[in-house]
Coordinates of C-alpha atoms and ligand atoms in Angstrom, one line a residue:
X1 CA 21.6 15.9 34.2
X2 CA 22.9 12.3 34.0
X3 CA 26.0 11.6 36.0
X4 CA 28.5 9.1 34.6
X5 CA 27.3 6.3 36.8
X6 CA 23.7 6.5 35.6
X7 CA 24.5 6.6 31.9
X8 CA 23.5 3.5 30.1
X9 CA 26.6 1.4 29.2
X10 CA 26.5 0.8 25.5
X11 CA 28.5 -1.4 23.1
X12 CA 28.7 -1.0 19.4
X13 CA 29.2 -3.8 16.9
X14 CA 30.9 -2.9 13.7
X15 CA 32.4 -4.6 10.6
X16 CA 33.8 -1.7 8.6
X17 CA 34.2 2.0 8.4
X18 CA 32.5 3.0 11.6
X19 CA 31.1 6.4 10.7
X20 CA 27.8 5.7 12.5
X21 CA 29.9 4.4 15.5
X22 CA 31.7 7.7 15.5
X23 CA 28.4 9.7 15.4
X24 CA 27.3 7.7 18.5
X25 CA 30.6 8.2 20.3
X26 CA 30.6 11.9 19.6
X27 CA 27.0 12.4 20.7
X28 CA 27.5 10.3 23.9
X29 CA 30.5 12.5 24.9
X30 CA 28.0 15.2 25.8
X31 CA 27.3 15.4 29.5
X32 CA 23.5 15.4 28.9
X33 CA 23.5 12.3 26.8
X34 CA 22.0 9.3 28.7
X35 CA 24.3 6.6 27.2
X36 CA 28.1 6.1 27.2
X37 CA 29.9 4.0 24.7
X38 CA 32.3 1.7 26.6
X39 CA 33.1 -1.1 24.2
X40 CA 33.4 -1.7 20.4
X41 CA 33.3 -5.3 19.1
X42 CA 34.2 -6.2 15.6
X43 CA 34.2 -9.4 13.5
X44 CA 36.7 -7.9 11.1
X45 CA 40.2 -7.3 12.2
X46 CA 40.7 -5.0 9.2
X47 CA 37.7 -2.7 10.0
X48 CA 38.9 0.9 9.8
X49 CA 36.5 1.7 12.7
X50 CA 38.8 -0.1 15.1
X51 CA 41.4 2.6 15.0
X52 CA 38.7 5.3 15.1
X53 CA 37.4 3.7 18.4
X54 CA 40.9 3.6 19.8
X55 CA 41.3 7.3 19.0
X56 CA 38.4 8.0 21.3
X57 CA 40.0 5.7 24.0
X58 CA 37.2 3.2 23.7
X59 CA 37.9 -0.5 24.5
X60 CA 37.9 -2.7 21.4
X61 CA 37.5 -6.4 21.1
X62 CA 38.4 -8.1 17.8
X63 CA 36.8 -11.4 17.1
X64 CA 37.8 -11.9 13.5
X65 CA 35.5 -13.9 11.3
X66 CA 38.4 -16.0 10.0
X67 CA 39.2 -17.2 13.5
X68 CA 35.8 -17.2 15.3
X69 CA 32.7 -18.8 13.8
X70 CA 29.3 -17.2 14.6
X71 CA 28.8 -19.3 17.7
X72 CA 32.3 -18.5 19.0
X73 CA 31.9 -14.9 18.1
X74 CA 28.7 -14.7 20.1
X75 CA 30.1 -16.6 23.1
X76 CA 33.1 -14.4 23.3
X77 CA 31.1 -11.2 22.7
X78 CA 28.6 -12.2 25.5
X79 CA 31.6 -12.6 28.0
X80 CA 32.9 -9.2 27.1
X81 CA 29.4 -7.6 27.2
X82 CA 28.8 -8.9 30.7
X83 CA 32.3 -8.0 31.9
X84 CA 31.7 -4.4 30.8
X85 CA 28.2 -4.4 32.2
X86 CA 26.7 -3.5 28.9
X87 CA 23.0 -2.7 28.8
X88 CA 22.4 -1.9 25.2
X89 CA 24.1 -2.9 21.9
X90 CA 24.1 -0.8 18.8
X91 CA 24.8 -2.5 15.5
X92 CA 26.5 0.0 13.1
X93 CA 27.5 -1.5 9.8
X94 CA 27.7 -4.9 11.4
X95 CA 27.5 -7.5 8.7
X96 CA 26.8 -10.7 10.7
X97 CA 23.2 -11.9 11.3
X98 CA 23.0 -12.7 15.0
X99 CA 21.5 -16.0 16.1
X100 CA 18.0 -16.2 17.6
X101 CA 19.7 -17.4 20.9
X102 CA 21.9 -14.3 21.1
X103 CA 19.0 -12.0 20.2
X104 CA 16.8 -13.5 22.9
X105 CA 19.5 -12.9 25.5
X106 CA 19.3 -9.2 24.5
X107 CA 15.5 -8.8 23.9
X108 CA 14.8 -5.2 23.1
X109 CA 18.3 -4.2 23.9
X110 CA 19.9 -4.5 20.4
X111 CA 19.3 -1.7 17.9
X112 CA 20.4 -1.3 14.3
X113 CA 20.5 1.3 11.6
X114 CA 19.5 0.4 8.1
X115 CA 19.9 2.7 5.0
X116 CA 16.3 2.5 3.7
X117 CA 12.8 3.5 4.7
X118 CA 11.8 0.3 6.4
X119 CA 9.8 -1.9 5.9
X120 CA 10.8 -1.1 2.3
X121 CA 14.1 -2.4 1.0
X122 CA 15.4 -4.8 3.6
X123 CA 18.7 -6.6 3.3
X124 CA 21.8 -5.9 1.2
X125 CA 22.3 -2.9 -1.1
X126 CA 19.1 -1.1 -0.4
X127 CA 20.4 2.0 -2.1
X128 CA 20.7 0.0 -5.4
X129 CA 17.4 -1.6 -4.8
X130 CA 15.6 1.8 -4.6
X131 CA 17.4 3.1 -7.7
X132 CA 16.5 -0.1 -9.7
X133 CA 12.9 0.3 -8.6
X134 CA 12.9 3.9 -9.6
X135 CA 11.4 4.9 -6.3
X136 CA 10.9 8.6 -5.6
X137 CA 12.2 8.4 -2.0
X138 CA 14.1 6.2 0.4
X139 CA 15.5 7.0 3.8
X140 CA 17.1 5.5 6.9
X141 CA 15.7 3.7 9.9
X142 CA 16.8 2.8 13.4
X143 CA 15.0 -0.3 14.7
X144 CA 15.1 -3.0 17.3
X145 CA 16.7 -6.2 16.2
X146 CA 14.6 -9.3 16.3
X147 CA 15.0 -12.7 14.5
X148 CA 13.7 -11.2 11.2
X149 CA 16.4 -9.4 9.3
X150 CA 15.7 -5.6 9.3
X151 CA 12.2 -6.6 10.7
X152 CA 12.2 -5.4 14.3
X153 CA 10.1 -2.5 15.7
X154 CA 11.0 0.9 14.2
X155 CA 12.3 3.5 16.6
X156 CA 13.0 6.4 14.3
X157 CA 13.2 7.0 10.6
X158 CA 13.8 9.7 8.1
X159 CA 12.6 10.0 4.5
X160 CA 15.1 11.1 1.8
X161 CA 14.1 12.3 -1.7
X162 CA 15.8 10.5 -4.6
X163 CA 17.2 13.0 -7.1
X164 CA 17.0 12.5 -10.8
X165 CA 20.7 12.0 -11.3
X166 CA 21.4 10.1 -8.1
X167 CA 23.7 7.1 -8.3
X168 CA 24.4 4.6 -5.6
X169 CA 27.3 6.7 -4.3
X170 CA 25.5 10.1 -4.2
X171 CA 22.4 8.6 -2.7
X172 CA 24.4 6.6 -0.1
X173 CA 26.3 9.7 1.0
X174 CA 23.0 11.7 1.5
X175 CA 21.5 8.8 3.4
X176 CA 24.6 8.5 5.6
X177 CA 24.4 12.1 6.6
X178 CA 20.9 11.6 7.9
X179 CA 22.0 8.3 9.6
X180 CA 24.5 10.2 11.6
X181 CA 21.7 12.4 12.9
X182 CA 19.0 9.8 13.6
X183 CA 21.1 7.1 15.2
X184 CA 22.3 9.3 18.2
X185 CA 18.7 10.6 18.5
X186 CA 17.3 7.0 18.7
X187 CA 19.9 5.9 21.2
X188 CA 19.2 9.0 23.3
X189 CA 15.5 8.0 23.2
X190 CA 16.0 4.4 24.2
X191 CA 18.7 5.1 26.8
X192 CA 16.5 7.9 28.4
X193 CA 13.7 5.5 28.9
X194 CA 16.0 2.9 30.4
X195 CA 17.5 5.5 32.7
X196 CA 14.0 6.5 33.9
X197 CA 13.2 2.9 34.7
X198 CA 16.5 2.6 36.7
X199 CA 16.0 5.7 38.8
Ligands
GRF1 C1 25.5 2.3 7.0 O1 24.9 2.8 5.8 C2 24.5 1.5 7.8 O2 23.2 2.0 7.7 C3 24.6 0.2 7.2 O3 26.0 0.0 6.9 C4 26.6 1.3 6.7 C5 27.7 1.4 7.7 O4 28.5 2.5 7.6 N1 24.1 -0.8 8.0 P1 29.5 2.9 8.8 O5 30.4 1.7 9.0 O6 28.7 3.3 9.9 O7 30.2 4.1 8.2

């Protein structure tokens, strides 16, 4: 349906494990998927996701936080994104908060996944937040990135029931399984609309 040339060139920013990155790479390897992952950028040279990306023969760029401050990270990332002709950026476990300036260069082109049912439980450790609040449900959300942390327009989200004996680990694992399903779906949706505009 989409030939390789028409697929939306996508970069993924990671800081750690990279399991969401892998779910996007796997989904995008299907012929019918409208996006292709061509670049992975990280601010953590120890991120296990780097090797994972290399296993899939995806180009990686390491801009370690100890050597590059935020502004240098963004400048170097921007160069790489332009040279790979990237059209969309997926944040997947990326721990830096991007600057307003960088976000405005990529208006409506950066998406993120967050392990809560936004707008509830923004920020760090949302799984602990929901357990502390004794909520009955949580979820995961893919959203556009704007200058408000976890505050951009929601693209797709999924509710997840909290079980009586859930702890942070069991709950995080269940949320993660759903993340791996909704992130590729959301990217598919966004990239499809971009492909339609291009054609
Ligand atoms: C995921 O729970 C994601 O929602 C959050 O950080 C975690 C990253 O996991 N932003 P992974 O690196 O994708 O395995």
